[in-house]
Short mmCIF file of C-alpha atoms and ligand atoms in Angstrom, two decimals:
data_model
loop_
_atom_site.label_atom_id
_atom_site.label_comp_id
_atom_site.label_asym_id
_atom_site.label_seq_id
_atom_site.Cartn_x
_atom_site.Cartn_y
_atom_site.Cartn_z
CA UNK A 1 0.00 0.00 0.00
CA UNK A 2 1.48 3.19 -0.73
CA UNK A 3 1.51 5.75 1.97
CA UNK A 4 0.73 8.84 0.99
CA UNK A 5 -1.90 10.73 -1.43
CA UNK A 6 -0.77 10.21 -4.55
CA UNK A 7 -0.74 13.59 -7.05
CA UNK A 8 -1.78 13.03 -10.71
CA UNK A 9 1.12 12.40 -12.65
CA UNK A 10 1.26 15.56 -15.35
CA UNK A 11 2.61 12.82 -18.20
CA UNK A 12 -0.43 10.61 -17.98
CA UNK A 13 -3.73 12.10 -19.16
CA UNK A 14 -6.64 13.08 -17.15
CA UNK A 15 -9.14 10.56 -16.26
CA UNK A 16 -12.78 12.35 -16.83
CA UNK A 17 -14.66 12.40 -13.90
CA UNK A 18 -17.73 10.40 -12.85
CA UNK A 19 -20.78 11.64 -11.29
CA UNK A 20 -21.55 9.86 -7.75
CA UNK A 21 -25.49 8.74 -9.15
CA UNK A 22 -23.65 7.22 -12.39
CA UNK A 23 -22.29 4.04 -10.30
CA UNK A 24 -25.40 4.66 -6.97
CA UNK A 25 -26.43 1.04 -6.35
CA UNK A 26 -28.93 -0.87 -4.04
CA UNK A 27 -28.98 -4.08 -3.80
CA UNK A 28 -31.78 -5.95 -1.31
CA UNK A 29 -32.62 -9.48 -0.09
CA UNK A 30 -35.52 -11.29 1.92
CA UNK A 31 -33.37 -12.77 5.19
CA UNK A 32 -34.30 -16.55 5.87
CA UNK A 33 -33.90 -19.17 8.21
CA UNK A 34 -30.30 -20.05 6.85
CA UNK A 35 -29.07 -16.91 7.58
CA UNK A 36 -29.26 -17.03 10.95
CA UNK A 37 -26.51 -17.41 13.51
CA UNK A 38 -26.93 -19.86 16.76
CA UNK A 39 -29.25 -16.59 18.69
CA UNK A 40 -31.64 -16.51 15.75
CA UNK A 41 -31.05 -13.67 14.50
CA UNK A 42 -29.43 -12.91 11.22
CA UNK A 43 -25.54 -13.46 11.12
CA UNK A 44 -23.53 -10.25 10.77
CA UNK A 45 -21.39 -12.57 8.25
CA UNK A 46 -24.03 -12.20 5.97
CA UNK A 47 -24.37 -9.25 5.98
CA UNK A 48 -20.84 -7.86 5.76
CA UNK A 49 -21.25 -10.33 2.71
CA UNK A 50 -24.08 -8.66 1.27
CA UNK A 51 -22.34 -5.19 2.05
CA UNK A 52 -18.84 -6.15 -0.16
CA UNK A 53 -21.10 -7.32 -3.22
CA UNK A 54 -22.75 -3.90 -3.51
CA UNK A 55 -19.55 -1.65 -2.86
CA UNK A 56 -17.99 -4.31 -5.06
CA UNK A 57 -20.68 -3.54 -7.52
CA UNK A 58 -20.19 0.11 -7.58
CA UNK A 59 -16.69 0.44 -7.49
CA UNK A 60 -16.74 -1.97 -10.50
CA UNK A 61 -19.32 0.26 -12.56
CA UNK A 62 -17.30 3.26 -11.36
CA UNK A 63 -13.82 2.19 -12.03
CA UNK A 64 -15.41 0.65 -15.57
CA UNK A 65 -13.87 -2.71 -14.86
CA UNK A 66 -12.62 -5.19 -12.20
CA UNK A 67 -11.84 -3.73 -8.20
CA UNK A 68 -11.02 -5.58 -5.30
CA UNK A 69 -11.49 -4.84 -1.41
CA UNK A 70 -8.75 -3.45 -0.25
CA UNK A 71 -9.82 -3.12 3.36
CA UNK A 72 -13.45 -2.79 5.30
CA UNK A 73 -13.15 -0.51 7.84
CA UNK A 74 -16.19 0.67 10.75
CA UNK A 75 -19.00 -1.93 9.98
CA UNK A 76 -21.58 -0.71 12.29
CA UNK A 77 -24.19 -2.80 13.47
CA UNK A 78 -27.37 -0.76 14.65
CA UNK A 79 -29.89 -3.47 15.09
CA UNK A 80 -30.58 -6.69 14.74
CA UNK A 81 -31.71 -8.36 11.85
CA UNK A 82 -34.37 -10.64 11.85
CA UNK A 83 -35.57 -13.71 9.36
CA UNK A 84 -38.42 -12.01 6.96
CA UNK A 85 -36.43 -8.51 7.22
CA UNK A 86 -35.82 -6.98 3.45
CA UNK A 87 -32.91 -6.02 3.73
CA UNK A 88 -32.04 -3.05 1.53
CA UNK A 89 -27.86 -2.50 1.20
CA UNK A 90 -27.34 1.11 -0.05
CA UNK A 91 -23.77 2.06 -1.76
CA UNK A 92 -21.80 4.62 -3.36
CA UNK A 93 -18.96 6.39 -4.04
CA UNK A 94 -17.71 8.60 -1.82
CA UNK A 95 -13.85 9.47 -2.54
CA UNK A 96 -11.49 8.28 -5.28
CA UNK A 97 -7.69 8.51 -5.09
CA UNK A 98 -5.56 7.61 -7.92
CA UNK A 99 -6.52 3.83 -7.92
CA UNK A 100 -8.41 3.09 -4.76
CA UNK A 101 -12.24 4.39 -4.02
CA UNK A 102 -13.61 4.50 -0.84
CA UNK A 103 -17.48 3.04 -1.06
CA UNK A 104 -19.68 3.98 1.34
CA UNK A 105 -22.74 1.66 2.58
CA UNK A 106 -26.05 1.91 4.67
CA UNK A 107 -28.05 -1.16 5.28
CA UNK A 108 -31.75 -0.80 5.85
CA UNK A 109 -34.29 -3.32 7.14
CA UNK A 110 -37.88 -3.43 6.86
CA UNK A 111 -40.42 -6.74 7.12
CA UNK A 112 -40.83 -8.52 3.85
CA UNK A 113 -44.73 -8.09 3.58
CA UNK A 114 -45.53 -4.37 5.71
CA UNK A 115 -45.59 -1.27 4.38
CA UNK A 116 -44.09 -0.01 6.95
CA UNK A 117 -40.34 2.38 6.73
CA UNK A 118 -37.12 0.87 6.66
CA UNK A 119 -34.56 1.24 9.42
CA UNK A 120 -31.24 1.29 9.51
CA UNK A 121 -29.63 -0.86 10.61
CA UNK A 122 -26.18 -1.10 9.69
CA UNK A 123 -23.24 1.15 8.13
CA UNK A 124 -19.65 0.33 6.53
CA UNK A 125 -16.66 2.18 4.75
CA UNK A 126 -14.95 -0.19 2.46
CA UNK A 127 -11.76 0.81 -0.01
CA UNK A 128 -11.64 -1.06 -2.74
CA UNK A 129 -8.54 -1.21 -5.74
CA UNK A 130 -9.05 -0.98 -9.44
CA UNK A 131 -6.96 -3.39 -11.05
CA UNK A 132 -5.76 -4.36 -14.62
CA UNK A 133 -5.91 -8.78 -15.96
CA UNK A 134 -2.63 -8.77 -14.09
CA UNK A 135 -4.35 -7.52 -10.59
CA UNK A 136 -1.74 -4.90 -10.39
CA UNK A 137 -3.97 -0.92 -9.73
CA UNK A 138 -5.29 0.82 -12.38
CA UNK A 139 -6.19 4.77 -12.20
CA UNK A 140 -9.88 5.73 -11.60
CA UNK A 141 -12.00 7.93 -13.16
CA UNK A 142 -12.31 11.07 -10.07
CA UNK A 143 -15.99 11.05 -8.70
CA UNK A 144 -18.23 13.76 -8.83
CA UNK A 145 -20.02 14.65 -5.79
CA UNK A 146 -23.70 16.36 -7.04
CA UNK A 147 -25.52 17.01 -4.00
CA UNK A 148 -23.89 18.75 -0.94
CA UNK A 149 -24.94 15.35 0.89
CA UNK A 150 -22.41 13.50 -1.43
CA UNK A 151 -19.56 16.81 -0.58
CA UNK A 152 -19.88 15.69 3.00
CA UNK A 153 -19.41 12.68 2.48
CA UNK A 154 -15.92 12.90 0.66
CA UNK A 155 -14.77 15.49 3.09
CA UNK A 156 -15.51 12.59 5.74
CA UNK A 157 -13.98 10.20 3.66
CA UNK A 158 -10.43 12.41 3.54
CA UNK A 159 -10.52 12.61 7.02
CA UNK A 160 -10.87 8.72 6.92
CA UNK A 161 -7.85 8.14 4.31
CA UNK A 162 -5.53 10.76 6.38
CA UNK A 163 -6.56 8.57 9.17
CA UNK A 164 -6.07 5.46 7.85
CA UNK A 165 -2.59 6.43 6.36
CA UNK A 166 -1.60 7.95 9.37
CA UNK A 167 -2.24 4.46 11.49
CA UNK A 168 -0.66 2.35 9.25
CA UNK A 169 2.05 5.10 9.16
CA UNK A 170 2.64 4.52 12.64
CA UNK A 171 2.58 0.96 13.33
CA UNK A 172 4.98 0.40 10.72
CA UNK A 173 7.37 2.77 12.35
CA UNK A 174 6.41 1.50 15.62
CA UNK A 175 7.49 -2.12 14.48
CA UNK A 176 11.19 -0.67 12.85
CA UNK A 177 11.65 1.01 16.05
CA UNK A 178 11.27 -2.48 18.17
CA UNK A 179 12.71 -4.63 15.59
CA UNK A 180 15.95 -1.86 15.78
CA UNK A 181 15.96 -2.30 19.40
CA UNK A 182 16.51 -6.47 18.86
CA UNK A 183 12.77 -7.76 19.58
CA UNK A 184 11.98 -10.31 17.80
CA UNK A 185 8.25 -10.39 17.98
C1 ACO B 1 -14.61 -8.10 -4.32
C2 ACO B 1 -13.76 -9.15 -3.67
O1 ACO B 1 -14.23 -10.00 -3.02
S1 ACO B 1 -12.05 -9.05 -3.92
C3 ACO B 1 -11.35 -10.29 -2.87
C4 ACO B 1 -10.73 -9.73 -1.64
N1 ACO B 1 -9.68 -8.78 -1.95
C5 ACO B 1 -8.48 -9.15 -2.49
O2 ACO B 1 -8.22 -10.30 -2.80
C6 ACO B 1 -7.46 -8.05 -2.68
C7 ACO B 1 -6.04 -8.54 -2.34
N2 ACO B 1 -5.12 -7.40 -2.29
C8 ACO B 1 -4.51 -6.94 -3.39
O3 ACO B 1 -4.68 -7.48 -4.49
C9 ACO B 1 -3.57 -5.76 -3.23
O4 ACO B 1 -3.17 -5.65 -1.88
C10 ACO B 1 -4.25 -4.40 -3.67
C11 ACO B 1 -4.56 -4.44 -5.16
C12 ACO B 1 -5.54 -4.14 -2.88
C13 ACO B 1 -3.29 -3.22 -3.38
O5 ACO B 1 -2.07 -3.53 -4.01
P1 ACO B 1 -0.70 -2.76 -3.61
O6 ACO B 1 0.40 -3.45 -4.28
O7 ACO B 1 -0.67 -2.55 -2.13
O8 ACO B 1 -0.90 -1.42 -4.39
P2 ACO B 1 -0.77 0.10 -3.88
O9 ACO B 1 0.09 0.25 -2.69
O10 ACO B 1 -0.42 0.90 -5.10
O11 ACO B 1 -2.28 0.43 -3.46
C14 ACO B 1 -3.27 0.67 -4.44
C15 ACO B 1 -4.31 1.61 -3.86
O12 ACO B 1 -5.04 0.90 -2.85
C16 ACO B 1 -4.94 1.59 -1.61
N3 ACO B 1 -4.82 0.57 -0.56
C17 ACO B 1 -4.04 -0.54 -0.60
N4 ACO B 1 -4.18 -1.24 0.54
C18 ACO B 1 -5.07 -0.56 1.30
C19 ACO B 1 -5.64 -0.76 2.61
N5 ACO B 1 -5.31 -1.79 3.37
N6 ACO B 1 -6.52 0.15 3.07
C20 ACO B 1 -6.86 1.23 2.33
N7 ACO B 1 -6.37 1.47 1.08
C21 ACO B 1 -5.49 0.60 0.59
C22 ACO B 1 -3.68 2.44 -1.73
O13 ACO B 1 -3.70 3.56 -0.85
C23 ACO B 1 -3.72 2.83 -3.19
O14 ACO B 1 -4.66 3.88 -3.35
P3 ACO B 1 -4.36 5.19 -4.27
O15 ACO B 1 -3.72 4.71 -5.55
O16 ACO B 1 -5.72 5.76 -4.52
O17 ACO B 1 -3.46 6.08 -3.48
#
């Protein structure tokens, strides 16, 4: 992983940008019996599962090919889930670097067969890589935030890359320092 933000290099050409609503996607599912964990209630398993296929889905139709998770990062979960719960996972785009994206997901719950609102009931931040055949990273189109909802939402997810950087940053520094020092751990 590299460890800083990467500028655009001024020999390659600009990517054009893509609006956030271009790759939006929401992808929902009835909960059954065999998704439920020894309690009897749904298994968050499943539905971190449920939550990589749709950010895997839109950082695939953003990027405009194939992206992998790169890391899944603050997977909230509100409530339980229950079996007969349509489940409603809600994704998009909320930051792009030069070949990583950082997808942003809400999970909502409602019964299968009332008409009543959904809840939410879960939320993640997941970073996913473009890559090329070879699965080496390929550049990404820059997303366009339309709605001031979608600017707050990359601001937060800067603060969550500096963040992130500035962790891994650390540890790895961290582990020099002791491994300088003779541990061997
Ligand atoms: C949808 C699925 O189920 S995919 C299956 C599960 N996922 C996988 O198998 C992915 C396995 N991992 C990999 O292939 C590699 O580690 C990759 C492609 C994610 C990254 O490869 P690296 O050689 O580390 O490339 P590099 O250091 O250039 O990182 C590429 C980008 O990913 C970002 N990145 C890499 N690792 C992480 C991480 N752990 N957390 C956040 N961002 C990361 C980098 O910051 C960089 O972003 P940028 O270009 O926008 O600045």
């Amino acid at each position: 992983m590299t460890d800083q933000v990467t500028t655009a290099e001024s020999d390659v050409p600009e990517i054009p940008g893509k609006p956030t609503s271009a790759s939006r996607t929401t992808l929902s599912h009835i909960m059954t019996q065999s998704d439920t964990n020894l309690l009897g209630t749904v298994h968050g398993g499943v539905i971190m599962k449920l939550v990589d296929d749709a950010a895997g889905a839109v950082a695939g139709r953003h990027s405009g090919g194939p992206a992998v998770t790169a890391s899944m990062d603050e997977m909230v979960f509100l409530e339980p889930v229950r079996v007969g719960d349509l489940i409603h996972v809600k994704a998009q785009v909320n930051w792009t670097g030069r070949t990583s994206m950082e997808v942003g997901v809400r999970v909502l719950a409602e019964r299968w067969n009332e008409s009543t609102p959904p809840t939410q009931v879960g939320s993640a931040y997941l970073v996913f890589a473009a890559v090329d055949g070879d699965g080496r990273p390929r550049r990404v189109p820059p997303v366009r935030p339309e709605t001031e909802r979608d600017r707050r939402r990359c601001q937060e997810a800067q603060i969550r890359r500096t963040h992130r950087l500035a962790r891994r940053r650390a540890i790895k520094e961290l582990r020099e320092k002791r491994a300088a020092e003779g541990y061997q751990d």
